XYZ file of C-alpha atoms in Angstrom:
288
model
C -80.213 59.735 61.606
C -77.995 56.770 60.928
C -79.261 53.216 61.469
C -76.111 52.461 63.456
C -77.124 52.360 67.143
C -73.546 52.406 68.450
C -73.016 55.919 69.828
C -70.224 56.191 72.368
C -69.801 59.966 72.185
C -71.128 63.051 70.413
C -68.434 62.718 67.762
C -70.118 59.496 66.629
C -73.139 61.570 65.546
C -71.170 63.964 63.364
C -71.788 61.969 60.184
C -75.557 61.825 60.651
C -77.407 65.136 60.225
C -74.269 67.115 59.416
C -73.353 64.652 56.684
C -76.758 64.508 55.037
C -76.248 67.649 52.951
C -72.480 67.937 53.138
C -70.964 70.712 51.020
C -68.208 69.819 48.592
C -64.660 70.657 49.607
C -64.156 74.209 48.361
C -60.373 74.100 48.491
C -59.082 77.642 47.949
C -62.318 78.712 46.233
C -60.423 79.175 42.966
C -58.200 81.853 44.524
C -54.426 81.600 44.164
C -53.223 80.019 47.462
C -50.322 82.491 47.598
C -52.825 85.367 47.516
C -54.903 83.808 50.295
C -51.833 83.253 52.471
C -50.679 86.837 51.898
C -54.146 88.155 52.837
C -54.130 85.967 55.945
C -50.696 87.161 57.076
C -51.773 90.797 56.845
C -55.058 90.055 58.600
C -53.320 88.184 61.427
C -50.766 90.976 61.905
C -53.009 94.039 61.630
C -56.505 92.696 62.273
C -57.658 93.919 58.862
C -56.784 93.600 55.185
C -57.951 95.478 52.089
C -58.922 93.294 49.119
C -58.732 95.628 46.114
C -60.699 95.839 42.869
C -63.028 92.847 43.235
C -66.066 94.393 41.489
C -66.280 95.980 38.067
C -67.926 99.251 37.069
C -71.085 97.647 35.652
C -71.704 95.603 38.799
C -71.099 98.611 41.023
C -73.630 100.591 39.011
C -76.241 97.831 39.420
C -75.666 97.690 43.171
C -75.757 101.464 43.473
C -78.956 101.770 41.460
C -80.931 99.146 43.384
C -79.559 99.912 46.822
C -80.168 103.653 46.702
C -83.773 103.084 45.653
C -84.362 100.862 48.704
C -82.817 103.101 51.347
C -85.063 104.851 53.822
C -84.612 107.649 56.356
C -81.422 108.113 58.418
C -80.698 106.181 61.619
C -82.372 106.370 65.013
C -79.307 107.092 67.161
C -75.689 108.210 66.963
C -74.418 104.641 66.525
C -76.625 103.984 63.481
C -75.917 107.562 62.428
C -78.362 110.460 62.387
C -77.157 111.194 58.836
C -76.625 107.604 57.760
C -79.122 105.462 55.848
C -79.169 101.704 56.481
C -80.961 98.897 54.683
C -81.744 95.865 56.837
C -83.076 92.440 55.725
C -81.190 93.079 52.508
C -81.481 89.524 51.188
C -85.276 89.744 51.191
C -85.242 92.936 49.101
C -82.585 92.489 46.411
C -80.218 89.945 44.869
C -77.540 92.481 43.870
C -75.512 92.014 47.059
C -75.421 88.206 46.936
C -72.073 87.993 45.172
C -70.527 90.147 47.868
C -71.678 87.733 50.575
C -70.161 84.636 48.952
C -67.276 86.185 47.007
C -64.505 83.544 46.689
C -61.739 85.890 47.889
C -63.693 86.482 51.104
C -64.768 82.872 51.657
C -61.209 81.622 51.152
C -60.210 83.700 54.187
C -63.280 82.832 56.246
C -62.549 79.142 55.662
C -59.268 79.680 57.522
C -60.636 81.940 60.257
C -63.875 80.258 61.327
C -65.113 76.719 61.857
C -66.828 74.894 58.972
C -70.480 75.870 58.755
C -69.911 79.509 59.770
C -72.981 81.722 59.505
C -73.915 85.055 57.995
C -74.519 87.269 61.018
C -75.594 90.499 59.368
C -75.976 92.090 55.918
C -76.609 95.800 55.476
C -76.352 98.575 52.939
C -74.914 101.698 54.584
C -74.998 105.167 53.039
C -73.136 107.850 55.011
C -74.473 111.278 54.043
C -72.504 114.540 54.083
C -72.188 116.044 57.557
C -72.235 112.733 59.431
C -70.035 112.487 62.520
C -67.560 109.696 63.137
C -69.138 106.567 64.571
C -68.246 105.293 68.032
C -65.296 102.931 67.728
C -66.231 99.357 68.612
C -65.372 95.669 68.045
C -68.115 93.759 66.227
C -68.109 90.705 68.493
C -67.795 92.633 71.748
C -71.330 91.623 72.746
C -70.322 87.954 73.035
C -69.450 87.480 76.744
C -66.093 85.789 76.207
C -63.034 87.408 77.860
C -60.323 89.038 75.757
C -57.660 88.644 74.519
C -59.028 85.765 72.487
C -59.471 84.436 69.006
C -62.038 86.359 66.991
C -65.486 84.766 66.965
C -66.558 86.693 63.882
C -65.270 88.585 60.868
C -66.716 91.338 58.714
C -66.404 92.855 55.277
C -67.191 96.418 54.259
C -67.461 96.824 50.496
C -66.790 100.195 48.906
C -69.565 100.841 46.392
C -68.304 104.425 46.174
C -64.638 105.332 46.562
C -63.602 105.409 50.240
C -61.596 108.561 50.990
C -60.202 110.147 54.136
C -62.918 112.802 54.166
C -66.069 110.938 53.027
C -66.516 108.442 55.862
C -64.065 105.649 55.045
C -64.157 103.008 57.779
C -61.571 103.806 60.450
C -59.650 100.885 61.975
C -57.238 100.678 64.916
C -54.455 98.349 63.704
C -53.411 95.723 66.236
C -56.401 96.306 68.522
C -57.643 92.777 67.811
C -55.025 91.587 70.323
C -56.134 93.846 73.180
C -57.413 92.489 76.479
C -60.596 93.323 78.371
C -60.944 96.906 79.528
C -58.665 98.507 76.974
C -60.302 101.045 74.685
C -58.796 103.289 71.989
C -57.185 106.527 73.106
C -55.747 109.459 71.179
C -52.351 107.765 71.446
C -53.481 104.758 69.393
C -53.011 105.011 65.613
C -56.213 105.169 63.577
C -56.223 104.290 59.919
C -58.979 105.167 57.413
C -59.647 102.311 54.976
C -58.992 104.354 51.850
C -59.742 102.191 48.807
C -61.271 102.415 45.333
C -64.869 101.457 44.642
C -65.174 97.717 44.121
C -62.740 96.889 46.934
C -63.494 95.644 50.421
C -61.849 95.751 53.818
C -62.082 92.504 55.786
C -61.410 92.627 59.519
C -61.630 90.432 62.589
C -64.538 90.805 64.996
C -62.121 91.746 67.767
C -60.745 94.772 65.873
C -61.801 98.232 67.041
C -63.239 100.232 64.140
C -66.043 102.606 63.157
C -67.490 104.600 60.309
C -65.570 107.790 59.630
C -66.933 111.330 59.571
C -68.205 112.482 56.189
C -66.778 115.970 55.691
C -67.166 115.814 51.922
C -70.027 117.026 49.778
C -71.064 113.534 48.616
C -72.576 110.403 50.153
C -70.457 107.260 50.710
C -72.261 104.013 49.853
C -71.135 100.647 51.207
C -72.343 97.094 51.832
C -71.294 95.202 54.940
C -71.541 91.454 55.485
C -70.615 89.973 58.855
C -69.991 86.317 59.646
C -69.734 84.330 62.883
C -68.899 80.908 64.257
C -71.605 78.294 63.573
C -72.372 77.770 67.273
C -73.179 81.443 67.970
C -76.415 83.378 67.667
C -76.335 85.739 64.678
C -77.104 89.460 64.879
C -79.903 89.160 62.319
C -82.346 86.272 62.781
C -82.210 85.250 59.137
C -84.220 82.053 59.587
C -87.111 84.262 60.776
C -86.713 87.163 58.349
C -85.906 85.265 55.138
C -88.851 83.661 53.301
C -88.232 80.121 52.080
C -88.569 81.162 48.450
C -85.665 83.565 48.990
C -83.666 80.795 50.680
C -84.239 78.671 47.562
C -83.154 81.547 45.293
C -79.789 82.317 46.888
C -76.656 80.246 46.329
C -76.150 77.022 48.342
C -73.297 78.751 50.194
C -75.476 81.677 51.281
C -78.336 79.290 52.119
C -76.038 77.392 54.461
C -74.893 80.653 56.042
C -78.510 81.638 56.683
C -78.903 78.611 58.951
C -79.889 75.880 56.479
C -77.022 73.738 57.656
C -75.905 71.706 60.661
C -73.026 72.355 63.007
C -72.021 68.829 64.135
C -73.471 66.889 65.654
C -76.969 68.415 65.503
C -76.993 72.177 66.207
C -79.541 73.741 63.859
C -81.780 70.713 63.327
C -85.525 71.100 62.736
C -87.836 68.433 64.126
C -84.900 66.037 64.301
C -84.022 66.583 60.641
C -81.574 68.613 58.559
C -83.045 72.120 57.910
C -82.590 71.726 54.127
C -85.626 69.429 54.307
C -87.762 72.535 54.891
C -87.022 73.643 51.315
C -88.074 70.412 49.643
C -91.171 70.418 47.458
C -92.484 73.075 45.069
C -92.048 76.776 45.875
C -95.030 78.632 47.275
C -97.321 80.294 44.769
C -97.095 84.100 44.523
C-alpha cells in the first residue's frame, strides 16, 4: 500500500495495489482501428460478429492434434451433449490454445466491451460428434442475477478448428436477442443463424445473446475452442486460481495471467494477504 495516509474515498486507493503491476496501455492491440470499430458496430447491432481467417493451417493442425488426444468421453447431460466431448481445465493440459485466449483481434474488442482487468471465465475444447442434437439455446451470463435488458456482463468466443457448416453443428445464434428483457425466450418466429465460417475463424458474441451448439447431421466431428470472459468484479465459471498451478501461471502470457486472477480490480478486489496476487509468483519455480 501507499505511504500516503490521506484516504478520503475508495478512489484514493486505486493507485495502490492496482497500480503495483499496472499493464501497459495496449491501445488497439496492433489491430487497425477501423477494423475494430467495424467489428464493434456489427457486435452492437447483432450481438455477434464473425472474425474470419485468424489462424493458419499449421496452427490449426497443431491445435487439432493436441486437443483430440486430450479429449475424453462425451458429456453427462443434454446440455453438455451426450455426443459431445469437452476438455476442461484446458490451460493446465496444453499451451496450444493460449493464442486464442489473448488474440489481439479479440482483446481489442473486449477492451471496449468490459472494464479494465476483465477475467477469463471459461476455456474449453468442444468436439461435437456426428448424431448430436442441437443444444438448448441460452445466454452465457444468464446465471448472473441482474435484470434484463442490460449491458452484457460477459463475452465469448467460439473458434472454428474445423470448418463450421450448417449441418455439422455450427453455433446457432439469435440475432438481436442480446437486447431482450427478462422472461423472453426464443420461439420459432425468431430468426436463428448458424455461424458458418471457415476453420481458423471465430464468432464473438455478447453474454446476453441467445445461442447454442447446432445439431451435427454430418458424418464428421466439429472441433472448436471456446473462451469466455467476464467483468473483473464477477465470479468466473471456472475457478482458475484453484485449478491452475503456479508454474502454469508463470508460463502463460502476462495478459492471460491477469485474466486468470493475478491482477487487481481497483481498489483491492483480488488481493492476497493484503498484497497484489502477482507476488505469489515471485521466487524460483517449483521443482518437478
